[in-house]
Amino acid sequence: MLSKSGYPIYSESMMKKTTGTFFELGGRNTMEVLTAAGPDYIVIDREHGCFSAEETADYIRIAELGNVLPYVRIPAGSRTEVLHMLDIGARGLIVPNITAVQQVQELAEYGKFPPVGKRGYCPNRTTVYGAKEWGRDPLAYMAESNRRVKLYPQCETAEALEQIDEIAAIDGVDGIFIGPLDLSIALGLPLQTDHPDVQAAIARILAACHKAGKEALIFAGNTADRDRYFAQGFDSVALGLDAMILMDAYKKLMKR
Ligand code: 3PY
Ligand code: MG
């Protein structure tokens, strides 16, 4: 669905199943290629990708031009990182390596305006020079942003898994993003994401999300896993990662 300004609205949780992808390689052209492929969102990965905040702002602009929602995976949920990424226009934050409920409470506090949290306001790209139609009036921006800009803590540690019901229920958390690779490592089954214990943990997180009325998102490295996760009830799958896809494609091309 497109807004009047031509910008996509995927703001209502569980309105539509969405498919995203991960952007690790960096480079403006790469970002443009990814947007042209037509995902619902692209995760600009500042946890594992080496991008500056300024480069990230350009990647966000390119995603917007391609009508793709720019999400950013931040390296850690500090107030500075949350505010900087939201102020340059990230429409969702994915926060890795959560180990405590308090980290997620702080994330909601930094990332949502009152009455949900205590996000700081400053006239900037999201409300002035790069403002969308819904962002031009400051008070309307605060309310709309709380609804449209998503906060997705990751569940990929044993500690987060243990406390997943409490984490998913926190006001301001829009959903949980499962990192199956790190989760498998945390469970002592490195990269065995199909192992029954890892799959049981994934099912447990999915159930916790839906019990709390929140979205459940997960990374899938291939289309078979994507199909399985959608069939299981996931609301969104982030499918693939640019470096892996490029490598696979070149290997196939060079195979004699
Ligand atoms: C993981 O699988 O650990 C992730 O963070 C998603 O890429
Ligand atoms: Mg991870």
mmCIF file of C-alpha atoms and ligand atoms in Angstrom:
data_model
loop_
_atom_site.group_PDB
_atom_site.id
_atom_site.type_symbol
_atom_site.label_atom_id
_atom_site.label_comp_id
_atom_site.label_asym_id
_atom_site.label_seq_id
_atom_site.Cartn_x
_atom_site.Cartn_y
_atom_site.Cartn_z
ATOM 1 C CA MET A 1 0.000 0.000 0.000
ATOM 2 C CA LEU A 2 1.312 3.491 -0.848
ATOM 3 C CA SER A 3 0.625 6.726 1.011
ATOM 4 C CA LYS A 4 -0.443 9.863 -0.894
ATOM 5 C CA SER A 5 3.207 10.868 -1.116
ATOM 6 C CA GLY A 6 3.993 7.537 -2.727
ATOM 7 C CA TYR A 7 5.742 6.198 0.350
ATOM 8 C CA PRO A 8 4.851 2.666 1.434
ATOM 9 C CA ILE A 9 2.791 2.089 4.558
ATOM 10 C CA TYR A 10 3.391 -1.221 6.241
ATOM 11 C CA SER A 11 2.713 0.265 9.614
ATOM 12 C CA GLU A 12 0.043 -2.005 10.973
ATOM 13 C CA SER A 13 1.449 -5.074 12.630
ATOM 14 C CA MET A 14 0.510 -8.275 10.900
ATOM 15 C CA MET A 15 -1.382 -6.423 8.155
ATOM 16 C CA LYS A 16 0.740 -8.033 5.522
ATOM 17 C CA LYS A 17 3.484 -10.643 5.525
ATOM 18 C CA THR A 18 6.676 -8.897 4.550
ATOM 19 C CA THR A 19 9.986 -10.002 3.061
ATOM 20 C CA GLY A 20 13.196 -8.100 3.595
ATOM 21 C CA THR A 21 16.878 -8.703 3.047
ATOM 22 C CA PHE A 22 20.213 -7.859 4.670
ATOM 23 C CA PHE A 23 22.649 -5.276 3.306
ATOM 24 C CA GLU A 24 26.247 -5.913 4.418
ATOM 25 C CA LEU A 25 28.504 -5.092 1.481
ATOM 26 C CA GLY A 26 28.062 -1.345 1.546
ATOM 27 C CA GLY A 27 28.138 0.989 -1.432
ATOM 28 C CA ARG A 28 25.443 3.187 -2.875
ATOM 29 C CA ASN A 29 25.143 1.191 -6.093
ATOM 30 C CA THR A 30 24.745 -2.057 -4.181
ATOM 31 C CA MET A 31 21.970 -0.474 -2.163
ATOM 32 C CA GLU A 32 20.269 0.673 -5.349
ATOM 33 C CA VAL A 33 20.486 -2.847 -6.787
ATOM 34 C CA LEU A 34 18.854 -4.257 -3.651
ATOM 35 C CA THR A 35 16.007 -1.730 -3.718
ATOM 36 C CA ALA A 36 15.398 -2.482 -7.410
ATOM 37 C CA ALA A 37 14.777 -6.128 -6.484
ATOM 38 C CA GLY A 38 11.668 -4.955 -4.623
ATOM 39 C CA PRO A 39 11.897 -6.163 -1.010
ATOM 40 C CA ASP A 40 9.516 -4.635 1.537
ATOM 41 C CA TYR A 41 12.467 -3.524 3.669
ATOM 42 C CA ILE A 42 16.242 -3.647 3.693
ATOM 43 C CA VAL A 43 18.220 -4.121 6.900
ATOM 44 C CA ILE A 44 21.261 -1.861 6.727
ATOM 45 C CA ASP A 45 23.516 -3.840 9.034
ATOM 46 C CA ARG A 46 25.661 -1.654 11.259
ATOM 47 C CA GLU A 47 26.343 -4.592 13.589
ATOM 48 C CA HIS A 48 28.396 -6.601 11.087
ATOM 49 C CA GLY A 49 28.682 -4.136 8.181
ATOM 50 C CA CYS A 50 31.277 -1.367 8.436
ATOM 51 C CA PHE A 51 29.216 1.728 7.574
ATOM 52 C CA SER A 52 29.513 5.208 8.986
ATOM 53 C CA ALA A 53 26.405 7.076 10.123
ATOM 54 C CA GLU A 54 26.765 9.369 7.113
ATOM 55 C CA GLU A 55 26.910 6.460 4.643
ATOM 56 C CA THR A 56 23.907 4.951 6.409
ATOM 57 C CA ALA A 57 21.983 8.205 5.846
ATOM 58 C CA ASP A 58 22.685 7.906 2.112
ATOM 59 C CA TYR A 59 21.577 4.253 2.076
ATOM 60 C CA ILE A 60 18.349 5.322 3.778
ATOM 61 C CA ARG A 61 17.793 7.964 1.077
ATOM 62 C CA ILE A 62 18.359 5.381 -1.671
ATOM 63 C CA ALA A 63 15.880 2.972 -0.053
ATOM 64 C CA GLU A 64 13.308 5.757 0.178
ATOM 65 C CA LEU A 65 13.792 6.608 -3.508
ATOM 66 C CA GLY A 66 13.099 2.968 -4.312
ATOM 67 C CA ASN A 67 9.988 2.857 -2.053
ATOM 68 C CA VAL A 68 11.635 0.329 0.251
ATOM 69 C CA LEU A 69 11.506 0.702 4.033
ATOM 70 C CA PRO A 70 14.995 1.337 5.444
ATOM 71 C CA TYR A 71 15.617 -0.640 8.639
ATOM 72 C CA VAL A 72 18.926 -0.372 10.473
ATOM 73 C CA ARG A 73 20.481 -3.043 12.653
ATOM 74 C CA ILE A 74 22.383 -1.016 15.221
ATOM 75 C CA PRO A 75 25.498 -2.406 16.918
ATOM 76 C CA ALA A 76 24.119 -1.714 20.409
ATOM 77 C CA GLY A 77 21.064 -0.038 21.855
ATOM 78 C CA SER A 78 22.735 3.099 23.228
ATOM 79 C CA ARG A 79 20.644 6.282 23.318
ATOM 80 C CA THR A 80 23.062 7.955 20.885
ATOM 81 C CA GLU A 81 22.843 5.175 18.315
ATOM 82 C CA VAL A 82 19.043 4.905 18.602
ATOM 83 C CA LEU A 83 18.509 8.657 18.219
ATOM 84 C CA HIS A 84 21.010 9.102 15.385
ATOM 85 C CA MET A 85 19.525 6.315 13.283
ATOM 86 C CA LEU A 86 15.921 7.396 13.899
ATOM 87 C CA ASP A 87 16.777 11.040 13.201
ATOM 88 C CA ILE A 88 18.249 10.193 9.791
ATOM 89 C CA GLY A 89 15.125 8.262 8.849
ATOM 90 C CA ALA A 90 15.425 4.597 9.852
ATOM 91 C CA ARG A 91 11.915 3.133 9.811
ATOM 92 C CA GLY A 92 12.847 0.206 12.008
ATOM 93 C CA LEU A 93 15.657 -0.626 14.402
ATOM 94 C CA ILE A 94 16.860 -4.177 14.904
ATOM 95 C CA VAL A 95 18.872 -4.513 18.095
ATOM 96 C CA PRO A 96 21.179 -7.545 18.430
ATOM 97 C CA ASN A 97 22.539 -9.507 21.369
ATOM 98 C CA ILE A 98 19.861 -8.659 23.931
ATOM 99 C CA THR A 99 20.579 -10.354 27.258
ATOM 100 C CA ALA A 100 18.429 -8.416 29.754
ATOM 101 C CA VAL A 101 14.893 -7.071 30.028
ATOM 102 C CA GLN A 102 16.319 -3.721 31.094
ATOM 103 C CA GLN A 103 18.115 -3.285 27.736
ATOM 104 C CA VAL A 104 14.778 -3.572 25.970
ATOM 105 C CA GLN A 105 13.040 -1.198 28.384
ATOM 106 C CA GLU A 106 15.784 1.329 27.625
ATOM 107 C CA LEU A 107 15.358 0.751 23.898
ATOM 108 C CA ALA A 108 11.639 1.586 24.177
ATOM 109 C CA GLU A 109 12.454 4.620 26.288
ATOM 110 C CA TYR A 110 14.981 5.970 23.746
ATOM 111 C CA GLY A 111 13.079 5.000 20.602
ATOM 112 C CA LYS A 112 9.466 5.994 21.299
ATOM 113 C CA PHE A 113 8.069 9.421 22.144
ATOM 114 C CA PRO A 114 5.819 9.929 25.194
ATOM 115 C CA PRO A 115 3.550 8.482 26.424
ATOM 116 C CA VAL A 116 5.351 5.221 25.481
ATOM 117 C CA GLY A 117 8.958 6.350 25.954
ATOM 118 C CA LYS A 118 11.117 9.463 26.270
ATOM 119 C CA ARG A 119 12.579 9.850 22.785
ATOM 120 C CA GLY A 120 14.320 13.186 22.323
ATOM 121 C CA TYR A 121 13.017 15.548 19.642
ATOM 122 C CA CYS A 122 15.013 17.883 17.419
ATOM 123 C CA PRO A 123 13.991 19.441 14.108
ATOM 124 C CA ASN A 124 16.075 17.441 11.644
ATOM 125 C CA ARG A 125 15.833 15.236 8.566
ATOM 126 C CA THR A 126 12.723 13.329 9.657
ATOM 127 C CA THR A 127 10.790 16.479 10.564
ATOM 128 C CA VAL A 128 12.282 19.210 8.364
ATOM 129 C CA TYR A 129 14.379 18.739 5.230
ATOM 130 C CA GLY A 130 13.610 15.083 4.568
ATOM 131 C CA ALA A 131 10.192 14.956 6.200
ATOM 132 C CA LYS A 132 7.512 12.759 4.757
ATOM 133 C CA GLU A 133 4.005 14.127 4.505
ATOM 134 C CA TRP A 134 3.167 12.589 7.881
ATOM 135 C CA GLY A 135 6.284 13.998 9.529
ATOM 136 C CA ARG A 136 5.990 17.711 8.853
ATOM 137 C CA ASP A 137 3.894 18.654 11.857
ATOM 138 C CA PRO A 138 6.035 17.979 14.967
ATOM 139 C CA LEU A 139 3.246 16.720 17.241
ATOM 140 C CA ALA A 140 1.735 14.591 14.512
ATOM 141 C CA TYR A 141 5.242 13.288 13.770
ATOM 142 C CA MET A 142 5.656 12.093 17.350
ATOM 143 C CA ALA A 143 2.401 10.143 17.308
ATOM 144 C CA GLU A 144 2.898 8.788 13.784
ATOM 145 C CA SER A 145 6.492 7.887 14.408
ATOM 146 C CA ASN A 146 5.554 5.854 17.478
ATOM 147 C CA ARG A 147 3.235 3.871 15.222
ATOM 148 C CA ARG A 148 5.310 3.661 12.046
ATOM 149 C CA VAL A 149 8.893 3.381 13.272
ATOM 150 C CA LYS A 150 9.452 -0.132 14.538
ATOM 151 C CA LEU A 151 11.577 -1.391 17.394
ATOM 152 C CA TYR A 152 12.653 -5.002 17.040
ATOM 153 C CA PRO A 153 14.980 -6.397 19.722
ATOM 154 C CA GLN A 154 16.652 -9.605 18.611
ATOM 155 C CA CYS A 155 16.242 -12.908 20.381
ATOM 156 C CA GLU A 156 19.501 -14.755 19.823
ATOM 157 C CA THR A 157 20.943 -15.368 23.285
ATOM 158 C CA ALA A 158 20.046 -17.935 25.955
ATOM 159 C CA GLU A 159 19.253 -15.070 28.359
ATOM 160 C CA ALA A 160 16.777 -13.441 25.961
ATOM 161 C CA LEU A 161 15.171 -16.803 25.242
ATOM 162 C CA GLU A 162 14.627 -17.406 28.969
ATOM 163 C CA GLN A 163 12.893 -14.030 29.357
ATOM 164 C CA ILE A 164 11.147 -13.879 25.997
ATOM 165 C CA ASP A 165 7.590 -13.526 27.331
ATOM 166 C CA GLU A 166 8.550 -10.524 29.429
ATOM 167 C CA ILE A 167 10.597 -8.948 26.606
ATOM 168 C CA ALA A 168 7.879 -9.386 23.976
ATOM 169 C CA ALA A 169 5.277 -7.805 26.276
ATOM 170 C CA ILE A 170 7.224 -4.545 26.801
ATOM 171 C CA ASP A 171 5.265 -1.514 25.618
ATOM 172 C CA GLY A 172 7.080 0.026 22.660
ATOM 173 C CA VAL A 173 8.432 -3.270 21.362
ATOM 174 C CA ASP A 174 6.791 -3.844 17.975
ATOM 175 C CA GLY A 175 8.116 -7.333 17.480
ATOM 176 C CA ILE A 176 11.014 -9.697 18.008
ATOM 177 C CA PHE A 177 13.587 -10.474 15.343
ATOM 178 C CA ILE A 178 15.080 -13.945 15.694
ATOM 179 C CA GLY A 179 18.729 -14.433 14.785
ATOM 180 C CA PRO A 180 18.810 -18.201 14.175
ATOM 181 C CA LEU A 181 22.573 -18.306 13.648
ATOM 182 C CA ASP A 182 23.541 -16.738 16.965
ATOM 183 C CA LEU A 183 20.662 -18.508 18.696
ATOM 184 C CA SER A 184 22.035 -21.867 17.526
ATOM 185 C CA ILE A 185 25.480 -20.886 18.838
ATOM 186 C CA ALA A 186 23.950 -19.806 22.168
ATOM 187 C CA LEU A 187 22.246 -23.192 22.462
ATOM 188 C CA GLY A 188 25.532 -25.034 21.920
ATOM 189 C CA LEU A 189 24.559 -26.164 18.396
ATOM 190 C CA PRO A 190 26.609 -23.807 16.216
ATOM 191 C CA LEU A 191 24.878 -23.069 12.898
ATOM 192 C CA GLN A 192 22.641 -26.160 13.215
ATOM 193 C CA THR A 193 19.544 -24.037 12.725
ATOM 194 C CA ASP A 194 17.476 -27.082 11.707
ATOM 195 C CA HIS A 195 18.307 -28.956 14.910
ATOM 196 C CA PRO A 196 15.078 -29.817 16.820
ATOM 197 C CA ASP A 197 16.269 -27.876 19.910
ATOM 198 C CA VAL A 198 16.888 -24.732 17.844
ATOM 199 C CA GLN A 199 13.573 -25.152 16.041
ATOM 200 C CA ALA A 200 11.812 -25.618 19.405
ATOM 201 C CA ALA A 201 13.373 -22.374 20.651
ATOM 202 C CA ILE A 202 12.243 -20.605 17.478
ATOM 203 C CA ALA A 203 8.682 -21.904 17.948
ATOM 204 C CA ARG A 204 8.748 -20.730 21.555
ATOM 205 C CA ILE A 205 9.749 -17.184 20.525
ATOM 206 C CA LEU A 206 7.108 -17.109 17.783
ATOM 207 C CA ALA A 207 4.430 -18.108 20.314
ATOM 208 C CA ALA A 208 5.617 -15.452 22.798
ATOM 209 C CA CYS A 209 5.375 -12.755 20.118
ATOM 210 C CA HIS A 210 1.855 -13.652 19.112
ATOM 211 C CA LYS A 211 0.719 -14.065 22.714
ATOM 212 C CA ALA A 212 1.848 -10.454 23.291
ATOM 213 C CA GLY A 213 0.233 -9.267 20.030
ATOM 214 C CA LYS A 214 3.631 -8.475 18.515
ATOM 215 C CA GLU A 215 5.237 -9.278 15.167
ATOM 216 C CA ALA A 216 7.578 -12.244 14.779
ATOM 217 C CA LEU A 217 10.473 -11.766 12.338
ATOM 218 C CA ILE A 218 13.326 -14.088 11.452
ATOM 219 C CA PHE A 219 16.351 -14.365 9.170
ATOM 220 C CA ALA A 220 16.368 -17.133 6.531
ATOM 221 C CA GLY A 221 19.359 -18.001 4.394
ATOM 222 C CA ASN A 222 17.338 -19.713 1.662
ATOM 223 C CA THR A 223 13.861 -19.842 0.163
ATOM 224 C CA ALA A 224 13.011 -23.257 1.652
ATOM 225 C CA ASP A 225 13.530 -21.854 5.160
ATOM 226 C CA ARG A 226 11.550 -18.742 4.229
ATOM 227 C CA ASP A 227 8.604 -20.861 3.089
ATOM 228 C CA ARG A 228 8.744 -22.955 6.241
ATOM 229 C CA TYR A 229 8.817 -19.889 8.500
ATOM 230 C CA PHE A 230 5.880 -18.266 6.722
ATOM 231 C CA ALA A 231 3.936 -21.540 6.941
ATOM 232 C CA GLN A 232 4.754 -21.657 10.657
ATOM 233 C CA GLY A 233 3.145 -18.233 11.129
ATOM 234 C CA PHE A 234 6.011 -15.740 10.991
ATOM 235 C CA ASP A 235 4.944 -12.223 10.018
ATOM 236 C CA SER A 236 8.176 -11.377 8.268
ATOM 237 C CA VAL A 237 11.280 -13.080 6.923
ATOM 238 C CA ALA A 238 14.532 -11.286 6.148
ATOM 239 C CA LEU A 239 15.744 -13.442 3.287
ATOM 240 C CA GLY A 240 19.407 -13.614 2.380
ATOM 241 C CA LEU A 241 22.346 -11.338 2.640
ATOM 242 C CA ASP A 242 23.953 -9.542 -0.286
ATOM 243 C CA ALA A 243 27.457 -11.037 0.129
ATOM 244 C CA MET A 244 26.127 -14.617 0.282
ATOM 245 C CA ILE A 245 23.869 -14.106 -2.722
ATOM 246 C CA LEU A 246 26.642 -12.575 -4.822
ATOM 247 C CA MET A 247 29.053 -15.346 -3.877
ATOM 248 C CA ASP A 248 26.534 -18.091 -4.710
ATOM 249 C CA ALA A 249 25.676 -16.465 -8.026
ATOM 250 C CA TYR A 250 29.329 -16.109 -9.049
ATOM 251 C CA LYS A 251 30.133 -19.666 -8.019
ATOM 252 C CA LYS A 252 27.291 -20.938 -10.212
ATOM 253 C CA LEU A 253 28.453 -18.726 -13.078
ATOM 254 C CA MET A 254 32.022 -19.969 -12.892
ATOM 255 C CA LYS A 255 31.147 -23.652 -12.504
ATOM 256 C CA ARG A 256 32.182 -25.658 -15.535
HETATM 257 C C1 3PY B 1 21.569 -14.320 13.356
HETATM 258 O O1 3PY B 1 21.133 -15.277 12.693
HETATM 259 O O2 3PY B 1 22.278 -14.442 14.337
HETATM 260 C C2 3PY B 1 21.213 -12.962 12.946
HETATM 261 O O3 3PY B 1 21.503 -12.035 13.647
HETATM 262 C C3 3PY B 1 20.497 -12.758 11.662
HETATM 263 O O4 3PY B 1 21.364 -12.616 10.641
HETATM 264 MG MG MG B 2 22.938 -12.476 15.112
#
